[in-house]
C-alpha positions as a Markdown table, in Angstrom:
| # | Residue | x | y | z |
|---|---|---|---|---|
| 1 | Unk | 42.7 | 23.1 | 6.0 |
| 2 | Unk | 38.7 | 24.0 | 6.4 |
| 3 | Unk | 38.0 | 22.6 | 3.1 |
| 4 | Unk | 39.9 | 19.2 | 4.4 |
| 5 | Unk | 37.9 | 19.8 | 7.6 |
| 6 | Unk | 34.6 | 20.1 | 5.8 |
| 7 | Unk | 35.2 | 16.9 | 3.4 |
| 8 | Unk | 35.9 | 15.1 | 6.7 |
| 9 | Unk | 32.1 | 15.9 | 8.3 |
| 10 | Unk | 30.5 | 15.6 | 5.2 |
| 11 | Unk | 32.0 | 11.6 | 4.9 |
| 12 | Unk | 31.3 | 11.0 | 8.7 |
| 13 | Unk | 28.1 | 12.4 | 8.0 |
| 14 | Unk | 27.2 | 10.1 | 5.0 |
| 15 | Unk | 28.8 | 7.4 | 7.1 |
| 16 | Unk | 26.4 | 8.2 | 9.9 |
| 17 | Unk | 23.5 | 7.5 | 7.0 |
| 18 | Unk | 24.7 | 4.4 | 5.6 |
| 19 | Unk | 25.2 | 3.2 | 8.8 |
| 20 | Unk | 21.3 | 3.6 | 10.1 |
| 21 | Unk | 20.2 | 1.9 | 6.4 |
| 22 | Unk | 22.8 | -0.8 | 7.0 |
| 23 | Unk | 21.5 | -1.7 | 10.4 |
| 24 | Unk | 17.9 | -1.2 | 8.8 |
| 25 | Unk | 19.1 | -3.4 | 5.7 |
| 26 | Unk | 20.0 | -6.6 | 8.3 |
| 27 | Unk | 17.9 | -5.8 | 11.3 |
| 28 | Unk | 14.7 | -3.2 | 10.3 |
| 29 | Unk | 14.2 | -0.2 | 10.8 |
| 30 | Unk | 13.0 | -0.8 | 14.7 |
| 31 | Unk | 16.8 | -1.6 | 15.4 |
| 32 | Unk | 18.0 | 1.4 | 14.5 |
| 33 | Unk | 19.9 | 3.4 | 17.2 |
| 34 | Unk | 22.5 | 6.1 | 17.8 |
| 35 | Unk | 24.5 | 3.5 | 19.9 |
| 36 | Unk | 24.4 | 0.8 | 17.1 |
| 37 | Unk | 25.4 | 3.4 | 14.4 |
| 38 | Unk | 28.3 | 4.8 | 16.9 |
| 39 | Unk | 29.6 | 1.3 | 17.0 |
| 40 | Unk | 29.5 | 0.9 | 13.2 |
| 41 | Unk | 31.4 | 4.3 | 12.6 |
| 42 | Unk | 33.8 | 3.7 | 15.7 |
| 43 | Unk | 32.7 | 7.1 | 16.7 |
| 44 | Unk | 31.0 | 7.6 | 20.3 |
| 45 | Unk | 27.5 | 8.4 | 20.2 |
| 46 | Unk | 27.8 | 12.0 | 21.3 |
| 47 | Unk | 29.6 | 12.6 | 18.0 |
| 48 | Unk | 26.5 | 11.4 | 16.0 |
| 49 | Unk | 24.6 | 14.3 | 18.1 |
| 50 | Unk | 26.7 | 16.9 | 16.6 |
| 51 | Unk | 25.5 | 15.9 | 13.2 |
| 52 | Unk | 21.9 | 15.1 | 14.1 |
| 53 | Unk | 19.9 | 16.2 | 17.4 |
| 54 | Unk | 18.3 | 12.8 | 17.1 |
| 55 | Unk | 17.1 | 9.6 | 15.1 |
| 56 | Unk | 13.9 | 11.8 | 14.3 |
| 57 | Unk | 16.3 | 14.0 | 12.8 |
| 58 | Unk | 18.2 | 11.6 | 11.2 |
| 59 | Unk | 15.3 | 9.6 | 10.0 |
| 60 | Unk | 13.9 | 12.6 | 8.1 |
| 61 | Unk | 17.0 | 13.0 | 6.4 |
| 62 | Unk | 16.6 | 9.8 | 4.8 |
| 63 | Unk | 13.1 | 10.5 | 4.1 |
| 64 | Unk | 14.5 | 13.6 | 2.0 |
| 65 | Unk | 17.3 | 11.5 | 0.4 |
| 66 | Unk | 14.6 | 9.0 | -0.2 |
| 67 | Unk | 12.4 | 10.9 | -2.0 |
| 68 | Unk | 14.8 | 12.9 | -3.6 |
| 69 | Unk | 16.4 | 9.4 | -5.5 |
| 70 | Unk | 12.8 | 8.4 | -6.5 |
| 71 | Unk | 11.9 | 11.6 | -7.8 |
| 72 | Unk | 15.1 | 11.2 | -10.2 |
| 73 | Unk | 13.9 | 8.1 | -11.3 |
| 74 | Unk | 10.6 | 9.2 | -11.9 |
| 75 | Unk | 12.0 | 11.7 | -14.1 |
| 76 | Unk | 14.4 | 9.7 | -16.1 |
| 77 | Unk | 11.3 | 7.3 | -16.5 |
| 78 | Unk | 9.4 | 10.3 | -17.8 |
| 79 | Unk | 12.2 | 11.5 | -20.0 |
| 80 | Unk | 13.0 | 8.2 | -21.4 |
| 81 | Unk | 9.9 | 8.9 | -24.1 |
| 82 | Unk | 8.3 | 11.3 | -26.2 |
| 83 | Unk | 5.1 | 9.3 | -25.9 |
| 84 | Unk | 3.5 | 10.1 | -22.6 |
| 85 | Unk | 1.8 | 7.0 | -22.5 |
| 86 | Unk | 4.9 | 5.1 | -22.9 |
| 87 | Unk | 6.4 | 7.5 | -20.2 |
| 88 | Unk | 3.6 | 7.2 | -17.9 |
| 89 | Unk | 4.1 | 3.0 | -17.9 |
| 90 | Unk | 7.8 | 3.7 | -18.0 |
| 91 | Unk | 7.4 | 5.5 | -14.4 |
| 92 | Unk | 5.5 | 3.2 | -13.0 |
| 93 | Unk | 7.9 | 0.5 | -13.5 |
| 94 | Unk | 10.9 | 3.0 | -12.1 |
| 95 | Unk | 8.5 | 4.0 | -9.3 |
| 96 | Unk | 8.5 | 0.0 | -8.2 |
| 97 | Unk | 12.1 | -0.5 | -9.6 |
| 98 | Unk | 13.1 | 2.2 | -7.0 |
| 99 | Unk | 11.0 | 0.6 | -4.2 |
| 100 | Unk | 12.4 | -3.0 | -4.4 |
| 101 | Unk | 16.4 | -1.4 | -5.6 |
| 102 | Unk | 16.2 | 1.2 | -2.1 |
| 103 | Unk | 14.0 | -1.0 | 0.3 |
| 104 | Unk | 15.3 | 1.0 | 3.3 |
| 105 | Unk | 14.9 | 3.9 | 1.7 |
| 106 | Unk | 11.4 | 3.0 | 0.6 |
| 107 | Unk | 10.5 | 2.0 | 3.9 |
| 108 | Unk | 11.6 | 5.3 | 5.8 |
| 109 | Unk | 10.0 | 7.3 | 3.8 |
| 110 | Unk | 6.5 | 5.4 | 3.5 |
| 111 | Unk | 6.2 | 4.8 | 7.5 |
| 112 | Unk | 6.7 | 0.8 | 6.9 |
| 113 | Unk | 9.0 | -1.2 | 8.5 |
| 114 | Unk | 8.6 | 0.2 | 12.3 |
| 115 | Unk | 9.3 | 2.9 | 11.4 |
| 116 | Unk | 7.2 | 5.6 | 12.9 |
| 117 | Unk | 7.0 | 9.7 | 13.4 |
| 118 | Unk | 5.3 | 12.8 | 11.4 |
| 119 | Unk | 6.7 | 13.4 | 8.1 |
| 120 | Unk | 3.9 | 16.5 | 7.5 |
| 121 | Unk | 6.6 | 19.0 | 6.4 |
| 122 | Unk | 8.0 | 16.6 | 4.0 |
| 123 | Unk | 4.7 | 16.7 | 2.3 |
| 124 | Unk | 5.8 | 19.0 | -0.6 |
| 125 | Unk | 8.8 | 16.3 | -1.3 |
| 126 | Unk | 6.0 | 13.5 | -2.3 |
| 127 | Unk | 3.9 | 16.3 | -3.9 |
| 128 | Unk | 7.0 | 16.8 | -6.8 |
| 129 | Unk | 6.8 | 13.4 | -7.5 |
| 130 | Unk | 2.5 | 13.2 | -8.1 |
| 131 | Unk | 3.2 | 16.8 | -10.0 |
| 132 | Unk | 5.9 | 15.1 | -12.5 |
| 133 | Unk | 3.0 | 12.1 | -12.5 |
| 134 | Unk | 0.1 | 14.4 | -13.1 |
| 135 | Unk | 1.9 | 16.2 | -15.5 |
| 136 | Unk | 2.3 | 13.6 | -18.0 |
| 137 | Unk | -1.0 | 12.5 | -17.7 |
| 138 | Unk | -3.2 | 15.3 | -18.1 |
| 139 | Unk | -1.0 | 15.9 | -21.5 |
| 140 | Unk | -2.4 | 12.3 | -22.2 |
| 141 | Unk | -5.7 | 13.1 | -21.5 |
| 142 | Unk | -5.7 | 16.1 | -23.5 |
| 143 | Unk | -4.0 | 14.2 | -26.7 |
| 144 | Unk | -7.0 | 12.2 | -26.3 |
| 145 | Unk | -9.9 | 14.5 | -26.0 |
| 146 | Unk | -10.6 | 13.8 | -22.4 |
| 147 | Unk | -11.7 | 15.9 | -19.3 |
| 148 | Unk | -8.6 | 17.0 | -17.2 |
| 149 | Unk | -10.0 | 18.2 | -13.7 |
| 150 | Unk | -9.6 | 14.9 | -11.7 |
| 151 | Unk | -5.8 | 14.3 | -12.8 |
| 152 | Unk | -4.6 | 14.9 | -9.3 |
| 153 | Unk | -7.8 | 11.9 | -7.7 |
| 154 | Unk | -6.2 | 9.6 | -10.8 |
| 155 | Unk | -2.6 | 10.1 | -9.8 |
| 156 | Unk | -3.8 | 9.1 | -6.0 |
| 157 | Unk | -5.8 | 6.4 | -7.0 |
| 158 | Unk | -2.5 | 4.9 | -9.2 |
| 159 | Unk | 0.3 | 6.2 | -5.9 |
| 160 | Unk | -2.6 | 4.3 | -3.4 |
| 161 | Unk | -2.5 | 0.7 | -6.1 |
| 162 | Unk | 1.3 | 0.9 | -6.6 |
| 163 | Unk | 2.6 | 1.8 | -3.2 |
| 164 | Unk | -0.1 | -1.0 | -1.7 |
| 165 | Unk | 1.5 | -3.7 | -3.9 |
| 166 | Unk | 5.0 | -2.8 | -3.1 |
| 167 | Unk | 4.2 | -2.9 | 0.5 |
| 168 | Unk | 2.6 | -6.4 | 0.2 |
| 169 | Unk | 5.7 | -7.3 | -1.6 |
| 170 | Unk | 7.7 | -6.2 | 1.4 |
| 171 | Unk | 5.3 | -7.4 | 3.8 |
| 172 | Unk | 6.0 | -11.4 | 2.1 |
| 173 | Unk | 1.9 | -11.1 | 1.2 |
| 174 | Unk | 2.8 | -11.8 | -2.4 |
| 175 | Unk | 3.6 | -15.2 | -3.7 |
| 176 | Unk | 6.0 | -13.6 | -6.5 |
| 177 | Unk | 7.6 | -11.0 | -4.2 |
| 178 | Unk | 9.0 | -7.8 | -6.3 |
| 179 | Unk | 8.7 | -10.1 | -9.4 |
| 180 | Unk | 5.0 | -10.2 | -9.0 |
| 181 | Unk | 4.8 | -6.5 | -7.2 |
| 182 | Unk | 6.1 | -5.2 | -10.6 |
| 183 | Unk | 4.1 | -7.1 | -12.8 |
| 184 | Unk | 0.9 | -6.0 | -11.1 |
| 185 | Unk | 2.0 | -2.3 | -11.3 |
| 186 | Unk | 2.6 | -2.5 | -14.9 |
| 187 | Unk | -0.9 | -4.4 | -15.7 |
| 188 | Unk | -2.6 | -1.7 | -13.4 |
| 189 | Unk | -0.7 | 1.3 | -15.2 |
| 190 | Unk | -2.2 | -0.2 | -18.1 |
| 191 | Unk | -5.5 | -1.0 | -17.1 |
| 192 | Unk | -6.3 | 2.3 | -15.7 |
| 193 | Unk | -4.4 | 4.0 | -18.9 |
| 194 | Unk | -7.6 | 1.8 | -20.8 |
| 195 | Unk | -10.4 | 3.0 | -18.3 |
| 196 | Unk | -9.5 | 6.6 | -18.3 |
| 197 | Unk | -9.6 | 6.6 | -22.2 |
| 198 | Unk | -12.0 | 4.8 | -22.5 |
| 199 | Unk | -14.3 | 7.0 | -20.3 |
């Protein structure tokens, strides 16, 4: 019986979840409230509150599940070559891939969207993902004979160029939408791969 009991919270739970990126999916992320979700689950809204003190609480939530999803894709990306070059261009692509596949997961977890509160202690969440980045590049910079003690300003300057596209690209500001969002992240992967071996 508790083991029933617990596999029933844990599906409301996830249905509370889906229900907040489903109203986010059709309406943004500004539309978003316990009510709407209580009248997508059936549930009454105090019920909610016995899951999550509030859509902060929720919200961060999805900012963990966010960043938890694009971390595994950055990782499969990294592990889908021996060459790190090839990896490094490989997780770009999954880094936009993830973006444009999760958009209200993307959004959440980037502040875009309307969406709008401190994510500070979620900090070390975004960090795994630059370490898995600056990881692979530093061993390509060392395969090539070049200075390693500004991997971590690179792996900003590439998260700053690839997170700016995909926010144009969800913002409309780009003729080609994700096509051209993912374009531009591979031709800048590639162009600052050039400049940084070239240095």
């Amino acid at each position: 019986m508790v083991i029933k009991e617990r596999r029933q919270r844990q599906e409301l739970r996830g249905g509370i979840l889906a229900a907040a990126r489903e109203i986010a999916s059709s309406e943004g992320w500004r539309a978003v409230t316990m009510r709407k979700i209580a009248g997508i689950i059936e549930y009454s809204p105090p019920v909610i509150y016995e899951y999550f003190d509030s859509k902060e609480d929720l919200l961060l939530e999805l900012v963990r599940e966010g960043y938890a999803g694009q971390l595994r894709a950055i990782e499969k990306a990294r592990n889908s070559s021996e060459d790190p070059e090839e990896a490094l261009l490989a997780m770009a692509r999954a880094w936009c891939r993830f973006a444009f596949e999760s958009p209200d997961l993307y959004q959440v977890m980037y502040g875009l969207g309307g969406v709008s509160f401190p994510v500070t202690e979620l900090k070390k969440e975004g960090e795994k993902i630059a370490g898995t980045t600056a990881g692979v590049l530093e061993e390509i910079l060392v395969k090539n004979g070049k200075e390693t003690d500004d991997v971590w300003a690179r792996v900003t300057l590439a998260w700053g160029t690839f997170h700016g596209l995909v926010s144009l690209a969800m913002a409309r500001r780009l003729r080609g939408g994700s096509e051209e969002a993912e374009n531009l992240t591979d031709r800048a992967a590639r162009d600052f791969l050039s400049a940084w071996l070239a240095a």
